[in-house]
Coordinates of C-alpha atoms in Angstrom, one line a residue:
M34 CA -12.3 38.5 -12.7
P35 CA -12.6 36.8 -16.1
V36 CA -15.4 34.3 -16.3
A37 CA -13.1 31.5 -17.4
L38 CA -10.8 32.2 -14.4
R39 CA -13.7 32.2 -12.0
R40 CA -15.1 28.9 -13.4
Y41 CA -11.9 27.0 -13.6
S42 CA -9.9 28.2 -10.6
P43 CA -11.8 26.1 -8.0
P44 CA -10.9 22.7 -9.5
V45 CA -7.3 23.8 -10.2
L46 CA -6.9 25.1 -6.6
A47 CA -8.4 21.9 -5.3
Q48 CA -5.9 19.8 -7.2
L49 CA -3.0 22.1 -6.2
F50 CA -3.9 21.8 -2.5
W51 CA -4.4 18.0 -2.7
A52 CA -1.0 17.7 -4.5
S53 CA 0.6 19.7 -1.7
N54 CA -0.5 17.0 0.8
F55 CA 1.9 14.5 -0.9
V56 CA 4.9 16.8 -0.7
V57 CA 4.3 18.4 2.7
A58 CA 3.3 15.1 4.3
A59 CA 6.5 13.5 3.1
I60 CA 8.4 16.2 5.1
V61 CA 6.2 16.2 8.1
V62 CA 6.1 12.4 8.5
D63 CA 9.7 12.7 9.7
E64 CA 8.4 14.5 12.8
F65 CA 5.1 12.8 13.3
S66 CA 4.3 9.1 13.0
P67 CA 1.7 8.3 10.3
L68 CA -0.8 7.5 13.2
E69 CA -0.2 10.9 14.9
L70 CA -0.3 12.8 11.6
T71 CA -3.6 11.1 10.6
F72 CA -5.2 11.7 14.0
L73 CA -4.1 15.4 14.2
R74 CA -5.1 16.0 10.6
W75 CA -8.8 15.2 11.3
V76 CA -8.8 16.7 14.8
G77 CA -7.8 20.0 13.2
A78 CA -10.0 19.7 10.1
L79 CA -13.2 18.7 11.9
P80 CA -14.2 22.2 13.2
I81 CA -13.6 23.7 9.7
L82 CA -15.6 21.0 8.0
L83 CA -18.5 21.4 10.4
V84 CA -18.6 25.1 9.7
L85 CA -18.4 24.7 5.9
A86 CA -21.1 22.0 6.0
Q87 CA -23.5 24.2 8.0
L88 CA -22.9 27.3 5.9
L89 CA -23.0 25.6 2.5
E90 CA -25.3 22.6 2.8
R91 CA -27.4 23.4 5.9
P92 CA -27.9 19.7 6.4
R93 CA -30.4 17.9 8.6
W94 CA -27.8 16.5 10.9
R95 CA -30.3 14.0 12.4
D96 CA -31.0 12.5 9.0
A97 CA -27.3 12.4 8.2
L98 CA -26.5 10.6 11.4
R99 CA -29.1 7.9 10.6
E100 CA -26.5 6.7 8.1
W101 CA -23.9 6.2 10.8
P102 CA -23.0 2.6 9.9
R103 CA -22.1 3.7 6.4
H104 CA -20.3 6.7 7.7
L105 CA -18.4 4.6 10.2
L106 CA -17.3 2.2 7.5
Q107 CA -16.3 5.1 5.2
A108 CA -14.3 6.7 8.0
A109 CA -12.4 3.5 8.6
L110 CA -11.6 3.1 4.9
G111 CA -11.1 6.6 3.6
M112 CA -10.2 8.8 6.4
V113 CA -8.2 6.3 8.5
G114 CA -7.1 3.5 6.2
Y115 CA -6.2 5.5 3.1
T116 CA -4.5 8.3 5.1
L117 CA -2.5 5.9 7.2
F118 CA -1.3 4.0 4.1
L119 CA -0.4 7.2 2.3
Y120 CA 1.6 8.7 5.1
A121 CA 3.4 5.4 5.8
A122 CA 4.2 5.1 2.1
L123 CA 5.6 8.7 2.0
A124 CA 8.2 7.7 4.6
T125 CA 10.0 5.4 2.0
T126 CA 8.8 6.6 -1.5
S127 CA 8.9 9.9 -3.2
P128 CA 5.8 12.2 -3.3
V129 CA 5.9 12.1 -7.2
T130 CA 6.0 8.3 -7.3
A131 CA 3.2 8.1 -4.8
S132 CA 1.0 10.5 -6.7
V133 CA 1.6 8.7 -10.0
I134 CA 0.7 5.4 -8.4
S135 CA -2.4 7.0 -6.9
A136 CA -3.4 8.3 -10.3
I137 CA -4.3 4.8 -11.4
N138 CA -7.3 4.8 -9.0
P139 CA -9.9 5.4 -11.8
A140 CA -8.6 2.2 -13.5
V141 CA -8.8 0.2 -10.3
I142 CA -12.3 1.7 -9.5
A143 CA -13.4 0.7 -13.0
I144 CA -12.3 -2.9 -12.3
A145 CA -14.0 -3.0 -8.9
A146 CA -17.2 -1.6 -10.4
V147 CA -17.3 -4.6 -12.8
I148 CA -16.9 -7.0 -9.9
V149 CA -19.1 -5.3 -7.4
L150 CA -21.6 -3.3 -9.4
G151 CA -21.9 -5.4 -12.5
E152 CA -20.6 -2.6 -14.8
R153 CA -19.1 -3.6 -18.2
I154 CA -15.7 -2.3 -19.4
M155 CA -15.7 -1.6 -23.1
A156 CA -12.6 -1.9 -25.3
L157 CA -11.7 1.8 -24.6
G158 CA -11.8 1.2 -20.9
I159 CA -9.7 -2.0 -21.1
A160 CA -7.1 -0.1 -23.2
G161 CA -7.0 2.7 -20.6
I162 CA -6.5 0.3 -17.7
V163 CA -3.7 -1.5 -19.5
V164 CA -2.0 1.8 -20.4
S165 CA -2.4 3.1 -16.8
F166 CA -0.8 0.1 -15.2
A167 CA 2.0 0.2 -17.8
G168 CA 2.8 3.8 -16.8
V169 CA 3.0 2.7 -13.1
L170 CA 5.3 -0.1 -14.1
V171 CA 7.6 2.4 -15.8
V172 CA 7.7 4.6 -12.7
V173 CA 8.5 1.6 -10.5
L174 CA 11.2 0.4 -12.9
T175 CA 12.9 3.6 -13.5
G176 CA 11.2 6.3 -11.4
Q177 CA 13.8 6.1 -8.6
G178 CA 16.7 6.0 -11.1
G179 CA 17.3 2.2 -10.9
G180 CA 17.1 -0.3 -13.6
E181 CA 15.6 -3.3 -11.8
L182 CA 12.0 -4.0 -11.2
A183 CA 11.8 -3.7 -7.4
F184 CA 8.9 -2.3 -5.5
S185 CA 9.9 -0.3 -2.5
S186 CA 7.9 -0.7 0.7
G187 CA 6.3 2.7 0.0
D188 CA 5.2 1.6 -3.4
L189 CA 3.5 -1.5 -1.9
L190 CA 1.8 0.7 0.7
M191 CA 0.5 2.9 -2.0
L192 CA -1.1 -0.1 -3.6
G193 CA -2.8 -0.8 -0.2
A194 CA -3.9 2.8 -0.2
I195 CA -5.5 2.4 -3.6
A196 CA -7.3 -0.7 -2.5
V197 CA -9.0 0.9 0.5
W198 CA -9.8 4.0 -1.4
T199 CA -11.5 2.0 -4.1
A200 CA -13.6 0.3 -1.5
Y201 CA -14.4 3.8 -0.1
V202 CA -15.6 5.1 -3.5
I203 CA -17.6 2.0 -4.3
L204 CA -19.4 2.0 -1.0
G205 CA -19.7 5.8 -0.9
R206 CA -22.1 5.6 -3.9
T207 CA -24.8 4.4 -1.5
V208 CA -24.4 7.3 0.9
R209 CA -27.1 10.0 0.6
T210 CA -25.7 12.6 3.0
P211 CA -24.4 15.8 1.2
P212 CA -20.6 15.5 0.5
I213 CA -19.1 18.1 2.9
T214 CA -21.5 17.0 5.7
A215 CA -20.5 13.4 5.1
T216 CA -16.8 14.3 5.2
A217 CA -17.3 16.2 8.5
I218 CA -19.2 13.3 10.1
Q219 CA -16.5 10.8 8.9
A220 CA -13.7 13.0 10.2
G221 CA -15.4 13.0 13.6
M222 CA -15.8 9.2 13.5
S223 CA -12.1 8.9 12.5
I224 CA -11.1 10.7 15.6
L225 CA -13.2 8.3 17.7
L226 CA -11.6 5.3 15.9
L227 CA -8.0 6.6 16.3
G228 CA -8.3 8.2 19.7
P229 CA -8.1 5.0 21.7
V230 CA -5.2 3.7 19.6
V231 CA -3.3 7.0 20.1
A232 CA -4.0 6.8 23.8
I233 CA -2.6 3.2 24.0
V234 CA 0.4 3.8 21.7
G235 CA 1.2 7.2 23.1
F236 CA 2.1 10.5 21.5
G237 CA 5.8 10.6 21.1
A238 CA 6.2 13.4 18.5
T239 CA 8.3 16.4 19.4
P240 CA 7.9 18.5 16.2
S241 CA 9.7 21.6 15.3
G242 CA 8.1 24.8 14.4
S243 CA 8.2 23.8 10.7
G244 CA 6.6 20.5 11.6
W245 CA 3.6 22.3 13.2
L246 CA 3.4 24.6 10.3
G247 CA 3.3 21.6 7.9
L248 CA 0.6 20.1 10.0
A249 CA -1.4 23.3 9.9
W250 CA -1.1 23.4 6.1
I251 CA -2.4 19.8 5.8
I252 CA -5.3 20.6 8.1
V253 CA -6.4 23.8 6.3
F254 CA -5.6 23.3 2.7
P255 CA -5.8 19.6 1.6
S256 CA -8.3 18.6 4.3
A257 CA -10.8 21.5 4.2
L258 CA -10.3 24.1 1.5
A259 CA -9.5 21.6 -1.3
Y260 CA -12.7 19.8 -0.7
L261 CA -14.7 23.1 -0.6
F262 CA -13.2 24.2 -3.9
W263 CA -13.8 20.7 -5.4
N264 CA -17.5 20.8 -4.5
I265 CA -17.8 24.3 -5.9
A266 CA -16.4 23.1 -9.2
V267 CA -18.8 20.1 -9.3
S268 CA -21.7 22.4 -8.7
T269 CA -20.7 24.9 -11.4
L270 CA -19.0 22.7 -14.1
G271 CA -20.7 19.4 -13.4
P272 CA -18.9 16.2 -12.1
S273 CA -17.9 15.0 -15.6
R274 CA -16.1 18.2 -16.6
T275 CA -14.6 18.6 -13.1
G276 CA -13.3 15.0 -13.2
V277 CA -10.9 16.0 -16.0
F278 CA -8.9 18.1 -13.6
L279 CA -8.0 15.0 -11.6
N280 CA -5.1 14.6 -14.2
L281 CA -3.5 17.7 -12.7
L282 CA -2.7 15.9 -9.4
P283 CA 0.6 14.2 -10.3
V284 CA 1.6 17.2 -12.4
F285 CA 1.1 19.6 -9.5
T286 CA 2.8 17.2 -7.2
A287 CA 5.9 17.1 -9.4
L288 CA 6.0 20.9 -9.7
I289 CA 5.7 21.4 -5.9
A290 CA 8.3 18.7 -5.3
L291 CA 10.7 20.6 -7.6
L292 CA 10.1 23.8 -5.6
F293 CA 11.0 21.9 -2.5
G294 CA 14.3 20.7 -4.0
D295 CA 13.3 17.1 -5.0
V296 CA 14.8 15.6 -8.1
I297 CA 12.3 14.4 -10.8
T298 CA 13.6 11.4 -12.8
I299 CA 12.9 10.8 -16.5
G300 CA 11.1 7.6 -15.5
Q301 CA 8.7 9.5 -13.3
V302 CA 7.9 12.0 -16.1
V303 CA 7.5 9.3 -18.8
G304 CA 5.5 7.0 -16.5
G305 CA 3.4 9.8 -15.3
L306 CA 2.4 10.8 -18.8
I307 CA 1.6 7.2 -19.7
V308 CA -0.6 7.0 -16.6
L309 CA -2.4 10.2 -17.5
A310 CA -3.0 8.9 -21.0
G311 CA -4.5 5.7 -19.6
V312 CA -6.7 7.6 -17.1
S313 CA -8.0 9.8 -19.9
L314 CA -9.1 6.7 -21.8
T315 CA -10.6 5.0 -18.8
T316 CA -12.7 8.0 -17.8
R317 CA -14.0 8.9 -21.3
P318 CA -17.6 8.3 -22.1
G319 CA -18.0 4.9 -23.6
A320 CA -15.3 3.3 -21.5
T321 CA -17.8 1.5 -19.3
R322 CA -21.5 0.7 -19.2
A323 CA -23.6 0.5 -16.1
G324 CA -24.8 -2.8 -14.9
P325 CA -27.9 -3.7 -12.9
G326 CA -26.1 -3.0 -9.6
A327 CA -24.4 0.2 -10.5
S328 CA -25.4 3.4 -8.8
A329 CA -24.1 6.9 -8.8
P330 CA -23.3 9.2 -5.8
P331 CA -26.1 11.5 -4.8
G332 CA -26.3 14.4 -7.2
A333 CA -23.6 13.0 -9.5
F334 CA -23.7 13.5 -13.2
V335 CA -24.0 10.1 -14.9
S336 CA -22.3 10.2 -18.3
E337 CA -23.4 8.4 -21.4
S338 CA -21.3 5.5 -20.4
G339 CA -23.4 5.1 -17.2
S340 CA -20.5 5.7 -14.9
A341 CA -20.5 8.5 -12.3
S342 CA -17.6 10.9 -12.3
G343 CA -16.4 13.9 -10.3
E344 CA -15.7 12.0 -7.1
R345 CA -13.1 13.4 -4.8
P346 CA -9.6 12.2 -5.6
P347 CA -7.6 10.5 -2.9
A348 CA -5.2 12.8 -1.1

């Protein structure tokens, strides 16, 4: 295998698998409620994540569990909150629109880092944030083929997803547990959080064979293997270079959606390109400077701008 292919295939595969979550979930959510889909996703992924964590990180589980308050909060925000928002959004908005809106997360995280961590946004970062939000506005205005500025309920839910994911990322910078181990622990806690709710609400899904197949895909590929490949990429390329591949998420989502017969509008294409341009500005060295309260995730590369990159994208 060529060296370049061996080095760059892990981040590409990670983005491809995470992009597939948008498209497959948009189909499967017709057969499972967002609550059922979120609960079953982590029930299925937990054993795989535990095995991967033990094989690759060989963690001291007792030390990791000492951080249980942080893990519990992370589980509530990222595993439960974000995923519920995402799957509820996909019931009324297209996977491509959802992925483009999701792509502004680096801009929102940069704003939150200013407020919470005391980071400073330079002119380059401000320009990137403005461009990113302009791209989302284009998608909302024309992405569904309409000519009026009107958020669908799914678009609004994606904004909620971005908000909780931003909190997840900012708070996650204080977690010292290795990444796959932390994900496994948080998946287990998500099951504990959602289990009583599922028991009270009841499980009413009667999925078809294709519904179960879609769920299996979400469990294996976006929930486990994508995270494995992403961490391999971070360890070989470094978080900063790996973070560049985040721009592939809406691109791959659009390609997969086309394969599944979805129609991609001019507004989604144009808006998506504008968002990617804004994200590239926001994440470039020199876009932000660290403040006194800023901190990077364990083992993360800190760029010249002082901001950590290479964090897992929301999917």
